[in-house]
Amino acid sequence: MRREVLRRKLLYLPAITIIALALTLIVLVAISSYRNIHREQRRADEHLLREGKVLLDVFEERSLSEIMLALLNGRGWEASLQRLAEDMARNPMLRYILIADRNGKIVVHGQPGKIGTSIDPDLSSSGRIVLGDAVSRNKVYELALPFRPIRNDLDAKLSSVNKALVEESSIESILSNHWAVIGMDMQEFAESRTEDLRHTIMMGVMMLVIGSASLYFIVVVQNYYLVNRTLSTMRTYTQNVVESMVNGLVSVDESGIITTINQMATQTVGIDESSAKGQHISKVLRSDDFSIQELLATDRPIFEREIICQCSDGLIPLSVSSSQLKDETGKVIGAVIIIRDMREIKELQEKVRRAERLASLGRLAAGIAHEIRNPLSSIRGFAHYFQGKFDPETKDVKYAKAMVGEIDRLNRIIEALLNFARPAEPELQPCSVEDVLNHVLQLVQTDVNAKEVKVVTDIEDDIPNVMLDRDQMIQALLNILLNAVNAVDKGGEISVSIYMEMDTLQIGISDTGSGISPEDLPRVFDPFFTTRKDGTGLGLAIVHRIIENHNGEIGVESKPGEGTTFTVRLPLRKEGKKNV
């Protein structure tokens, strides 16, 4: 539960991060724009302050010259300063220039009509921005400084005559309480600032657009990555599910061409995936009982239809289920086919039928053997009786002996029938299969030596003990080895092996005899089936029953002219089943 909550939080984390980054970008752009505007304003103020001080210095120096000239000519200095102010007012940078007393009354002005008017008496600021006249309404940078045309640093520049004139006149005392004020036109700076502001705003907007586009691109890429990762995970999961199916799965398009096929399907039909894709389904499922065109033409699904398919391994029984594939509009775009290998099921069904058949035959054989055994005992007794009555040199005695011999043979057959019909319950105990096999080889050693047969053994090391009935297993292996000895010619070879495979112990007995024909091979474990003239046909049937009672399996492979191999498979760590 906690992992699921954490996973959901992680899904929202990128979106929250992107929003936080966008807000951070907006704040950074705003701060950067504000700082740029403020920096430009400060630079403009500093520039205007410097220009204003220069203009005032020029005004003061020229004022001193005008004053001295007026004193030398005996004229009033006020008229000279007025003409100087009007002359400097023609400078396009100046909106006005004036001299005012400490009460704010204008005594000199670049515009004569404003002489005698008053201004703000607070002239202590070194520079400020004020609103212009009511017509233009343009902002004006106003700078007010004490008016000091007579300064200490100018004493060296004045001659003694000039100094006397200045001292005789009272202009220094008069002008010492006056202020020089200039108003500088800020229209050019305002336009430049507006352009800078417009440029800053445009750059900010561009940054926001680029940043937003970048964030949008990041969101798109992230969504693409998430979707791609989800699709990849889903694709991998689906592929693993399909490949893990115990049945074969094939999908075809509307033309019957194979588009996908899983591993189980390729193993079943005996074809590799690369060669199967792109082929028509009829070339892979070669059967007269299945038609893909029928499925694509009709909307009836096929369910568990048993067919016989011609594959590389021969004829294979298959169970086929299929249905149409449709898109969102309902159009048929192909079909999906599920293939199930029926070979194991058919083998199990055959084993069940064989078990039922053998059980019925066993019950019948047991009843017949019981009914025959008692009369045979009587006949054997009478044969012995007549054998003693006749002259040993007559033919009657020979006939009596032959009767006893045939009756004994019948008794052996009946005994075998009873062993097959009602086999003894296996008494399971841990036994060494290697010891059992060596004991059986000793029992057949005389027959082996008589036919000069070569016996080759191949036994793995560390073979574990197996739960089995020693006597019954000796009987089963002895029957198989005797059949092998009888099958080989003089000087032939018999191979015996014991090895482990998975959780089973396997015993292999092979000979180089004439082999068994393909027609007879499925019947070798049937009762009374034999290819030997002196055989009863019950030996391998009893072997099969013994191995079954040990929860094992026995198989046979044979090729005519090459030999036969019997393989006994016994389970480990499992007790054999009891006969019922």
Coordinates of C-alpha atoms in Angstrom, one line a residue, residues 24-575:
T24 CA 10.9 30.5 -10.4
L25 CA 11.6 31.6 -13.9
I26 CA 8.9 34.2 -13.8
V27 CA 10.3 35.6 -10.5
L28 CA 13.8 35.6 -11.9
V29 CA 12.7 37.4 -15.1
A30 CA 10.8 40.0 -13.0
I31 CA 13.7 40.6 -10.6
S32 CA 16.1 40.8 -13.5
S33 CA 13.9 43.3 -15.4
Y34 CA 13.4 45.4 -12.3
R35 CA 17.1 45.5 -11.6
N36 CA 17.8 46.5 -15.2
I37 CA 15.3 49.3 -15.2
H38 CA 16.5 50.5 -11.8
R39 CA 20.1 50.4 -13.0
E40 CA 19.3 52.4 -16.1
Q41 CA 17.4 55.0 -14.0
R42 CA 20.3 55.3 -11.7
R43 CA 22.7 55.8 -14.6
A44 CA 20.4 58.4 -16.1
D45 CA 20.2 60.3 -12.8
E46 CA 24.0 60.3 -12.5
H47 CA 24.4 61.5 -16.0
L48 CA 21.9 64.3 -15.6
L49 CA 23.5 65.3 -12.3
R50 CA 26.9 65.5 -13.9
E51 CA 25.5 67.4 -16.9
G52 CA 23.6 69.8 -14.7
K53 CA 26.6 70.6 -12.5
V54 CA 28.7 71.3 -15.7
L55 CA 26.0 73.6 -17.0
L56 CA 25.8 75.4 -13.6
D57 CA 29.6 75.7 -13.5
V58 CA 29.5 77.2 -16.9
F59 CA 26.7 79.6 -15.9
E60 CA 28.5 80.7 -12.8
E61 CA 31.8 81.4 -14.7
R62 CA 30.0 83.3 -17.4
S63 CA 28.0 85.1 -14.7
L64 CA 31.3 86.3 -13.1
S65 CA 32.5 87.6 -16.5
E66 CA 29.2 89.4 -17.1
I67 CA 29.2 90.9 -13.6
M68 CA 32.8 92.2 -13.9
L69 CA 32.1 93.6 -17.4
A70 CA 28.9 95.3 -16.1
L71 CA 30.8 96.8 -13.1
L72 CA 33.6 98.1 -15.3
N73 CA 31.1 99.7 -17.7
G74 CA 29.1 101.1 -14.8
R75 CA 26.0 99.1 -15.7
G76 CA 23.7 97.0 -13.4
W77 CA 24.7 93.4 -13.1
E78 CA 21.1 92.1 -13.0
A79 CA 20.5 93.0 -16.6
S80 CA 23.7 91.2 -17.6
L81 CA 22.7 88.0 -15.7
Q82 CA 19.3 88.2 -17.3
R83 CA 20.7 88.3 -20.8
L84 CA 23.1 85.4 -19.9
A85 CA 20.2 83.3 -18.6
E86 CA 18.1 84.0 -21.7
D87 CA 21.1 83.0 -23.9
M88 CA 21.7 79.7 -22.1
A89 CA 18.0 78.9 -22.1
R90 CA 18.3 78.5 -25.8
N91 CA 20.2 75.2 -25.2
P92 CA 17.8 72.4 -26.3
M93 CA 18.7 70.4 -23.2
L94 CA 17.5 73.1 -20.8
R95 CA 13.9 73.7 -20.1
Y96 CA 14.7 76.7 -17.9
I97 CA 17.5 78.3 -15.9
L98 CA 16.9 80.8 -13.1
I99 CA 18.3 82.4 -10.0
A100 CA 16.1 82.6 -6.9
D101 CA 16.6 83.9 -3.4
R102 CA 16.3 81.9 -0.3
N103 CA 12.5 82.5 -0.2
G104 CA 12.0 81.0 -3.6
K105 CA 11.5 84.4 -5.4
I106 CA 12.9 84.3 -8.9
V107 CA 15.2 87.2 -9.7
V108 CA 16.7 85.9 -13.0
H109 CA 14.9 83.6 -15.4
G110 CA 15.5 82.4 -18.9
Q111 CA 11.9 83.4 -19.6
P112 CA 11.6 87.1 -18.5
G113 CA 7.9 86.8 -17.9
K114 CA 8.5 84.5 -14.9
I115 CA 10.7 87.0 -13.0
G116 CA 9.1 87.8 -9.7
T117 CA 7.2 84.5 -9.5
S118 CA 8.1 82.0 -6.7
I119 CA 9.2 78.4 -6.7
D120 CA 9.4 75.8 -4.0
P121 CA 11.6 77.3 -1.3
D122 CA 13.0 73.9 -0.5
L123 CA 16.1 74.0 -2.7
S124 CA 18.3 71.7 -0.7
S125 CA 18.0 68.7 -3.1
S126 CA 21.0 68.0 -5.3
G127 CA 18.7 66.7 -8.0
R128 CA 15.1 65.7 -8.5
I129 CA 12.6 65.0 -11.2
V130 CA 9.5 67.2 -11.4
L131 CA 6.6 67.5 -13.8
G132 CA 7.0 70.1 -16.5
D133 CA 4.6 72.7 -17.6
A134 CA 0.9 72.0 -18.1
V135 CA 1.2 72.0 -21.9
S136 CA 4.0 69.5 -22.4
R137 CA 3.6 67.6 -19.2
N138 CA 7.1 66.2 -19.9
K139 CA 9.2 65.4 -16.9
V140 CA 12.1 67.7 -16.0
Y141 CA 15.2 67.0 -14.1
E142 CA 15.7 69.9 -11.8
L143 CA 19.0 70.7 -10.1
A144 CA 19.4 73.5 -7.5
L145 CA 22.8 74.6 -6.2
P146 CA 23.9 77.6 -4.2
F147 CA 24.8 80.4 -6.7
R148 CA 28.6 81.2 -6.1
P149 CA 30.1 83.1 -9.0
I150 CA 32.7 84.5 -6.6
R151 CA 34.6 81.6 -5.1
N152 CA 37.9 81.3 -3.3
D153 CA 39.4 79.2 -6.0
L154 CA 38.9 82.2 -8.4
D155 CA 40.9 84.7 -6.3
A156 CA 44.0 83.8 -8.2
K157 CA 42.2 84.6 -11.5
L158 CA 41.1 88.1 -10.4
S159 CA 43.3 91.1 -10.7
S160 CA 43.6 93.7 -7.9
V161 CA 41.4 96.1 -9.8
N162 CA 38.7 93.4 -10.2
K163 CA 39.0 92.5 -6.5
A164 CA 38.5 96.1 -5.6
L165 CA 35.5 96.3 -7.7
V166 CA 34.0 93.2 -6.2
E167 CA 34.7 94.4 -2.7
E168 CA 33.3 97.9 -3.4
S169 CA 30.2 96.4 -4.9
S170 CA 28.0 94.4 -2.6
I171 CA 27.2 91.7 -5.1
E172 CA 29.0 88.9 -3.2
S173 CA 26.8 89.6 -0.1
I174 CA 23.8 89.8 -2.3
L175 CA 24.3 86.7 -4.3
S176 CA 25.6 84.6 -1.4
N177 CA 22.0 83.9 -0.4
H178 CA 20.7 83.0 -3.9
W179 CA 20.3 79.6 -5.6
A180 CA 20.9 78.7 -9.2
V181 CA 18.3 76.3 -10.6
I182 CA 18.2 74.6 -13.9
G183 CA 15.6 72.3 -15.4
M184 CA 16.9 69.7 -17.9
D185 CA 14.6 68.2 -20.5
M186 CA 14.2 64.4 -19.9
Q187 CA 12.2 63.6 -23.0
E188 CA 15.2 62.0 -24.7
F189 CA 16.0 60.0 -21.6
A190 CA 12.3 59.2 -21.2
E191 CA 12.2 57.9 -24.7
S192 CA 15.4 55.9 -24.2
R193 CA 14.0 54.6 -20.9
T194 CA 10.7 53.7 -22.6
E195 CA 12.6 51.9 -25.3
D196 CA 14.7 50.1 -22.7
L197 CA 11.6 49.2 -20.8
R198 CA 9.9 48.0 -24.0
H199 CA 13.1 46.0 -24.8
T200 CA 13.2 44.6 -21.3
I201 CA 9.5 43.7 -21.4
M202 CA 10.0 42.1 -24.9
M203 CA 13.0 40.2 -23.7
G204 CA 11.1 39.1 -20.6
V205 CA 8.2 38.0 -22.7
M206 CA 10.6 36.2 -25.0
M207 CA 12.3 34.5 -22.1
L208 CA 8.9 33.5 -20.7
V209 CA 7.8 32.2 -24.1
I210 CA 11.1 30.3 -24.5
G211 CA 11.0 29.1 -21.0
S212 CA 7.3 28.1 -21.3
A213 CA 8.1 26.4 -24.6
S214 CA 11.1 24.6 -22.9
L215 CA 8.9 23.6 -20.0
Y216 CA 6.2 22.4 -22.4
F217 CA 8.8 20.5 -24.3
I218 CA 10.1 19.0 -21.1
V219 CA 6.5 18.0 -20.2
V220 CA 5.9 16.5 -23.6
V221 CA 9.2 14.6 -23.5
Q222 CA 8.5 13.4 -20.0
N223 CA 5.0 12.3 -20.9
Y224 CA 6.4 10.6 -24.0
Y225 CA 9.0 8.9 -21.8
L226 CA 6.3 7.8 -19.3
V227 CA 4.0 6.6 -22.0
N228 CA 6.8 4.9 -23.8
R229 CA 8.0 3.3 -20.5
T230 CA 4.4 2.2 -19.8
L231 CA 4.0 0.8 -23.2
S232 CA 7.4 -1.0 -23.0
T233 CA 6.4 -2.4 -19.6
M234 CA 3.1 -3.6 -21.0
R235 CA 4.7 -5.0 -24.1
T236 CA 7.2 -6.9 -22.1
Y237 CA 4.6 -8.1 -19.7
T238 CA 2.3 -9.2 -22.5
Q239 CA 5.2 -10.9 -24.3
N240 CA 6.2 -12.8 -21.2
V241 CA 2.6 -13.9 -20.6
V242 CA 2.3 -15.1 -24.2
E243 CA 5.7 -16.8 -24.1
S244 CA 4.8 -18.4 -20.7
M245 CA 1.7 -20.0 -22.0
V246 CA 1.6 -23.8 -21.9
N247 CA -0.3 -23.8 -25.2
G248 CA 0.8 -22.4 -28.6
L249 CA -0.6 -19.1 -29.7
V250 CA -0.6 -17.8 -33.3
S251 CA -2.1 -14.5 -34.6
V252 CA -2.8 -13.9 -38.3
D253 CA -3.9 -10.9 -40.3
E254 CA -7.0 -10.7 -42.5
S255 CA -5.1 -12.6 -45.2
G256 CA -4.1 -15.5 -43.0
I257 CA -0.4 -14.3 -42.8
I258 CA 1.2 -15.1 -39.4
T259 CA 2.1 -11.9 -37.5
T260 CA 3.0 -13.4 -34.1
I261 CA 3.8 -16.9 -32.8
N262 CA 5.0 -17.9 -29.4
Q263 CA 7.7 -20.4 -28.5
M264 CA 5.3 -23.2 -27.6
A265 CA 3.6 -23.0 -31.0
T266 CA 6.9 -23.2 -32.8
Q267 CA 8.0 -26.2 -30.7
T268 CA 4.7 -28.0 -31.3
V269 CA 4.7 -27.7 -35.1
G270 CA 8.5 -28.0 -35.3
I271 CA 9.4 -24.7 -37.0
D272 CA 11.4 -21.7 -35.8
E273 CA 9.8 -18.3 -35.2
S274 CA 11.8 -16.4 -37.9
S275 CA 10.7 -18.7 -40.7
A276 CA 7.1 -18.9 -39.4
K277 CA 6.4 -15.2 -39.4
G278 CA 5.2 -13.9 -42.8
Q279 CA 4.0 -17.3 -43.9
H280 CA 0.5 -18.3 -44.5
I281 CA -1.1 -20.3 -41.6
S282 CA -1.9 -23.1 -44.0
K283 CA 1.8 -23.8 -44.5
V284 CA 2.4 -24.1 -40.8
L285 CA -0.9 -25.9 -39.7
R286 CA -1.1 -28.3 -42.6
S287 CA -4.4 -30.1 -42.0
D288 CA -7.5 -30.8 -44.0
D289 CA -9.6 -30.3 -40.8
F290 CA -8.8 -26.6 -40.3
S291 CA -9.3 -23.6 -42.7
I292 CA -8.5 -20.1 -41.7
Q293 CA -10.6 -18.7 -44.5
E294 CA -13.7 -20.3 -42.9
L295 CA -12.9 -18.6 -39.6
L296 CA -12.3 -15.2 -41.2
A297 CA -15.4 -15.4 -43.3
T298 CA -17.8 -16.4 -40.5
D299 CA -18.2 -15.0 -37.0
R300 CA -18.3 -18.5 -35.4
P301 CA -15.4 -19.2 -33.1
I302 CA -13.7 -22.7 -33.2
F303 CA -13.5 -24.4 -29.8
E304 CA -11.3 -27.4 -29.1
R305 CA -11.5 -28.9 -32.5
E306 CA -9.2 -31.9 -32.8
I307 CA -7.1 -32.0 -36.0
I308 CA -4.3 -34.1 -37.4
C309 CA -1.4 -31.8 -38.5
Q310 CA 1.4 -32.8 -40.8
C311 CA 4.6 -31.5 -39.2
S312 CA 8.3 -32.2 -39.4
D313 CA 7.9 -34.9 -36.8
G314 CA 5.1 -36.6 -38.7
L315 CA 1.4 -36.6 -37.9
I316 CA 0.6 -34.8 -34.7
P317 CA -2.8 -34.7 -33.0
L318 CA -3.7 -31.1 -32.1
S319 CA -6.6 -29.3 -30.4
V320 CA -7.3 -25.9 -32.1
S321 CA -9.4 -23.0 -30.7
S322 CA -9.6 -19.7 -32.6
S323 CA -11.7 -16.6 -32.9
Q324 CA -11.6 -13.4 -34.9
L325 CA -9.7 -10.2 -34.1
K326 CA -11.6 -7.0 -34.7
D327 CA -10.7 -3.3 -34.5
E328 CA -12.8 -0.6 -32.7
T329 CA -15.1 -0.3 -35.7
G330 CA -15.9 -4.0 -35.7
K331 CA -13.9 -4.7 -38.9
V332 CA -12.1 -8.1 -38.9
I333 CA -8.4 -7.6 -38.9
G334 CA -7.3 -11.1 -38.3
A335 CA -7.6 -14.1 -36.0
V336 CA -6.0 -15.6 -32.9
I337 CA -5.4 -19.3 -32.8
I338 CA -4.6 -21.4 -29.7
I339 CA -2.9 -24.7 -30.4
R340 CA -2.7 -27.6 -27.8
D341 CA -0.5 -30.6 -28.3
M342 CA -2.7 -33.7 -27.8
R343 CA 0.1 -36.3 -28.0
E344 CA 0.5 -36.7 -24.2
I345 CA -3.3 -36.7 -23.7
K346 CA -3.7 -39.3 -26.5
E347 CA -0.9 -41.4 -24.8
L348 CA -2.7 -41.1 -21.5
Q349 CA -6.0 -42.1 -23.1
E350 CA -4.3 -45.0 -24.7
K351 CA -2.8 -46.0 -21.3
V352 CA -6.2 -45.8 -19.7
R353 CA -7.7 -48.0 -22.4
R354 CA -4.8 -50.4 -22.2
A355 CA -5.2 -50.6 -18.4
E356 CA -8.9 -51.2 -18.7
R357 CA -8.4 -53.8 -21.4
L358 CA -5.7 -55.6 -19.4
A359 CA -7.8 -55.5 -16.3
S360 CA -10.6 -57.2 -18.1
L361 CA -8.2 -59.7 -19.7
G362 CA -6.6 -60.3 -16.4
R363 CA -9.9 -61.1 -14.7
L364 CA -10.9 -63.4 -17.6
A365 CA -7.5 -65.1 -17.6
A366 CA -7.6 -65.6 -13.8
G367 CA -11.0 -67.2 -14.0
I368 CA -10.0 -69.5 -16.9
A369 CA -6.7 -70.4 -15.3
H370 CA -8.5 -71.4 -12.1
E371 CA -11.0 -73.5 -13.9
I372 CA -8.3 -75.2 -16.0
R373 CA -5.8 -75.8 -13.3
N374 CA -7.8 -78.5 -11.4
P375 CA -8.6 -80.7 -14.4
L376 CA -5.0 -80.4 -15.5
S377 CA -3.9 -81.7 -12.1
S378 CA -6.2 -84.7 -12.5
I379 CA -5.0 -85.4 -16.1
R380 CA -1.3 -85.2 -14.9
G381 CA -2.1 -87.7 -12.2
F382 CA -3.7 -90.1 -14.6
A383 CA -0.8 -89.7 -17.0
H384 CA 1.7 -90.6 -14.2
Y385 CA -0.5 -93.6 -13.3
F386 CA -0.6 -95.0 -16.9
Q387 CA 3.1 -94.3 -17.2
G388 CA 3.7 -96.8 -14.4
K389 CA 1.3 -99.4 -15.8
F390 CA 2.9 -99.6 -19.2
D391 CA 6.1 -101.4 -20.2
P392 CA 8.9 -98.9 -20.3
E393 CA 9.9 -100.0 -23.7
T394 CA 6.5 -99.4 -25.3
K395 CA 5.3 -96.3 -27.1
D396 CA 2.6 -95.8 -24.5
V397 CA 5.1 -94.8 -21.9
K398 CA 6.6 -92.3 -24.3
Y399 CA 3.1 -90.9 -24.9
A400 CA 2.5 -90.7 -21.2
K401 CA 5.8 -88.8 -20.6
A402 CA 4.9 -86.4 -23.4
M403 CA 1.5 -85.8 -21.8
V404 CA 3.1 -85.0 -18.5
G405 CA 5.6 -82.6 -20.2
E406 CA 2.8 -80.7 -22.0
I407 CA 0.7 -80.6 -18.9
D408 CA 3.7 -79.0 -17.0
R409 CA 4.1 -76.5 -19.8
L410 CA 0.4 -75.6 -19.5
N411 CA 0.8 -75.2 -15.7
R412 CA 3.7 -72.8 -16.3
I413 CA 1.5 -70.7 -18.7
I414 CA -1.3 -70.8 -16.2
E415 CA 1.1 -69.7 -13.4
A416 CA 2.2 -66.8 -15.6
L417 CA -1.4 -65.9 -16.3
L418 CA -2.1 -65.8 -12.6
N419 CA 1.1 -63.7 -11.9
F420 CA -0.1 -61.3 -14.6
A421 CA -3.7 -61.1 -13.4
R422 CA -2.9 -60.9 -9.7
P423 CA 0.7 -59.7 -9.3
A424 CA 2.1 -59.7 -5.8
E425 CA 1.9 -56.5 -3.9
P426 CA 5.4 -54.9 -4.1
E427 CA 7.2 -54.7 -0.7
L428 CA 9.1 -51.5 -1.1
Q429 CA 12.4 -50.9 0.6
P430 CA 15.5 -48.9 -0.3
C431 CA 17.6 -50.9 -2.7
S432 CA 20.6 -50.3 -4.9
V433 CA 19.6 -50.6 -8.5
E434 CA 23.3 -51.3 -9.4
D435 CA 23.3 -54.4 -7.1
V436 CA 20.0 -55.6 -8.5
L437 CA 21.4 -55.2 -12.1
N438 CA 24.6 -57.0 -11.3
H439 CA 22.7 -59.9 -9.8
V440 CA 20.5 -60.2 -12.9
L441 CA 23.7 -60.1 -15.1
Q442 CA 25.0 -63.1 -13.1
L443 CA 21.8 -65.0 -13.7
V444 CA 22.1 -64.6 -17.5
Q445 CA 25.8 -65.1 -17.6
T446 CA 25.5 -68.7 -18.8
D447 CA 23.2 -67.7 -21.7
V448 CA 25.6 -64.8 -22.5
N449 CA 28.6 -67.1 -22.6
A450 CA 26.8 -69.6 -24.7
K451 CA 26.2 -67.1 -27.5
E452 CA 29.5 -65.3 -26.9
V453 CA 27.6 -62.0 -26.4
K454 CA 29.5 -58.9 -25.2
V455 CA 27.9 -57.0 -22.3
V456 CA 28.9 -53.4 -21.9
T457 CA 27.8 -51.6 -18.7
D458 CA 27.8 -47.8 -18.1
I459 CA 26.8 -46.9 -14.6
E460 CA 27.0 -43.3 -13.2
D461 CA 28.7 -42.7 -9.9
D462 CA 26.7 -41.9 -6.7
I463 CA 23.4 -43.5 -7.9
P464 CA 21.0 -43.1 -4.9
N465 CA 18.9 -46.0 -3.6
V466 CA 15.4 -46.3 -4.8
M467 CA 12.3 -47.6 -3.1
L468 CA 11.4 -50.9 -4.9
D469 CA 10.6 -54.6 -4.4
R470 CA 13.9 -56.3 -5.1
D471 CA 12.5 -59.7 -6.2
Q472 CA 10.0 -58.1 -8.6
M473 CA 12.6 -55.8 -10.1
I474 CA 14.9 -58.8 -10.6
Q475 CA 12.1 -60.6 -12.4
A476 CA 11.4 -57.6 -14.6
L477 CA 15.0 -56.9 -15.6
L478 CA 15.7 -60.6 -16.0
N479 CA 12.8 -60.8 -18.6
I480 CA 14.2 -57.8 -20.5
L481 CA 17.8 -59.2 -20.5
L482 CA 16.7 -62.7 -21.6
N483 CA 14.7 -61.2 -24.5
A484 CA 17.9 -59.2 -25.4
V485 CA 20.1 -62.3 -25.3
N486 CA 17.6 -64.2 -27.5
A487 CA 17.3 -61.3 -30.0
V488 CA 21.1 -60.9 -30.7
D489 CA 23.0 -63.2 -32.9
K490 CA 26.2 -65.0 -31.8
G491 CA 28.9 -62.5 -31.0
G492 CA 26.4 -59.6 -30.6
E493 CA 26.5 -56.9 -28.0
I494 CA 24.2 -55.8 -25.2
S495 CA 24.6 -52.4 -23.5
V496 CA 23.3 -51.7 -20.0
S497 CA 23.3 -48.2 -18.4
I498 CA 22.1 -46.6 -15.2
Y499 CA 21.9 -42.8 -15.0
M500 CA 20.0 -39.9 -13.5
E501 CA 17.7 -37.6 -15.4
M502 CA 15.8 -34.9 -13.5
D503 CA 14.1 -36.7 -10.6
T504 CA 14.1 -40.1 -12.2
L505 CA 16.5 -43.0 -12.3
Q506 CA 16.7 -44.5 -15.7
I507 CA 17.8 -48.0 -16.7
G508 CA 18.6 -48.6 -20.4
I509 CA 19.1 -52.0 -21.9
S510 CA 20.0 -52.1 -25.6
D511 CA 20.8 -54.9 -28.0
T512 CA 22.2 -55.2 -31.5
G513 CA 19.5 -57.8 -32.6
S514 CA 17.2 -57.7 -35.6
G515 CA 14.9 -55.2 -34.0
I516 CA 11.1 -55.0 -34.0
S517 CA 9.0 -53.9 -36.9
P518 CA 7.0 -50.7 -36.7
E519 CA 3.8 -52.6 -36.9
D520 CA 4.6 -54.8 -33.9
L521 CA 6.2 -52.1 -31.8
P522 CA 3.0 -50.7 -30.2
R523 CA 1.9 -54.3 -29.2
V524 CA 5.1 -55.6 -27.4
F525 CA 3.5 -55.1 -23.9
D526 CA 0.2 -56.7 -24.9
P527 CA -0.5 -60.1 -23.3
F528 CA 0.1 -63.1 -25.5
F529 CA 1.9 -61.1 -28.1
T530 CA 5.2 -62.7 -29.1
T531 CA 7.3 -63.2 -32.2
R532 CA 9.1 -66.2 -30.7
K533 CA 7.8 -69.7 -31.4
D534 CA 8.4 -70.9 -27.9
G535 CA 7.2 -67.7 -26.2
T536 CA 4.1 -67.2 -24.2
G537 CA 3.7 -63.5 -24.8
L538 CA 3.4 -62.7 -21.1
G539 CA 6.9 -61.8 -20.1
L540 CA 6.9 -58.1 -21.2
A541 CA 3.3 -57.8 -20.1
I542 CA 4.3 -58.8 -16.6
V543 CA 7.4 -56.5 -16.8
H544 CA 5.0 -53.6 -17.7
R545 CA 2.8 -54.4 -14.8
I546 CA 5.7 -54.5 -12.3
I547 CA 7.1 -51.2 -13.5
E548 CA 3.7 -49.6 -13.3
N549 CA 3.2 -50.9 -9.7
H550 CA 6.5 -49.1 -8.9
N551 CA 5.1 -45.8 -10.2
G552 CA 7.5 -46.0 -13.1
E553 CA 7.4 -46.1 -16.8
I554 CA 8.9 -48.4 -19.5
G555 CA 9.4 -47.5 -23.1
V556 CA 10.8 -49.2 -26.1
E557 CA 12.6 -47.9 -29.3
S558 CA 13.6 -50.1 -32.1
K559 CA 14.7 -50.0 -35.7
P560 CA 14.6 -53.1 -37.8
G561 CA 18.2 -54.4 -38.5
E562 CA 19.7 -52.1 -35.9
G563 CA 18.5 -53.3 -32.5
T564 CA 16.1 -52.5 -29.7
T565 CA 16.4 -50.3 -26.5
F566 CA 14.2 -50.7 -23.4
T567 CA 14.2 -47.8 -21.0
V568 CA 12.9 -48.1 -17.4
R569 CA 12.2 -44.9 -15.5
L570 CA 11.8 -45.2 -11.7
P571 CA 10.9 -42.1 -9.6
L572 CA 13.0 -41.0 -6.7
R573 CA 11.7 -40.4 -3.1
K574 CA 8.3 -41.8 -4.1
E575 CA 6.8 -45.0 -2.9

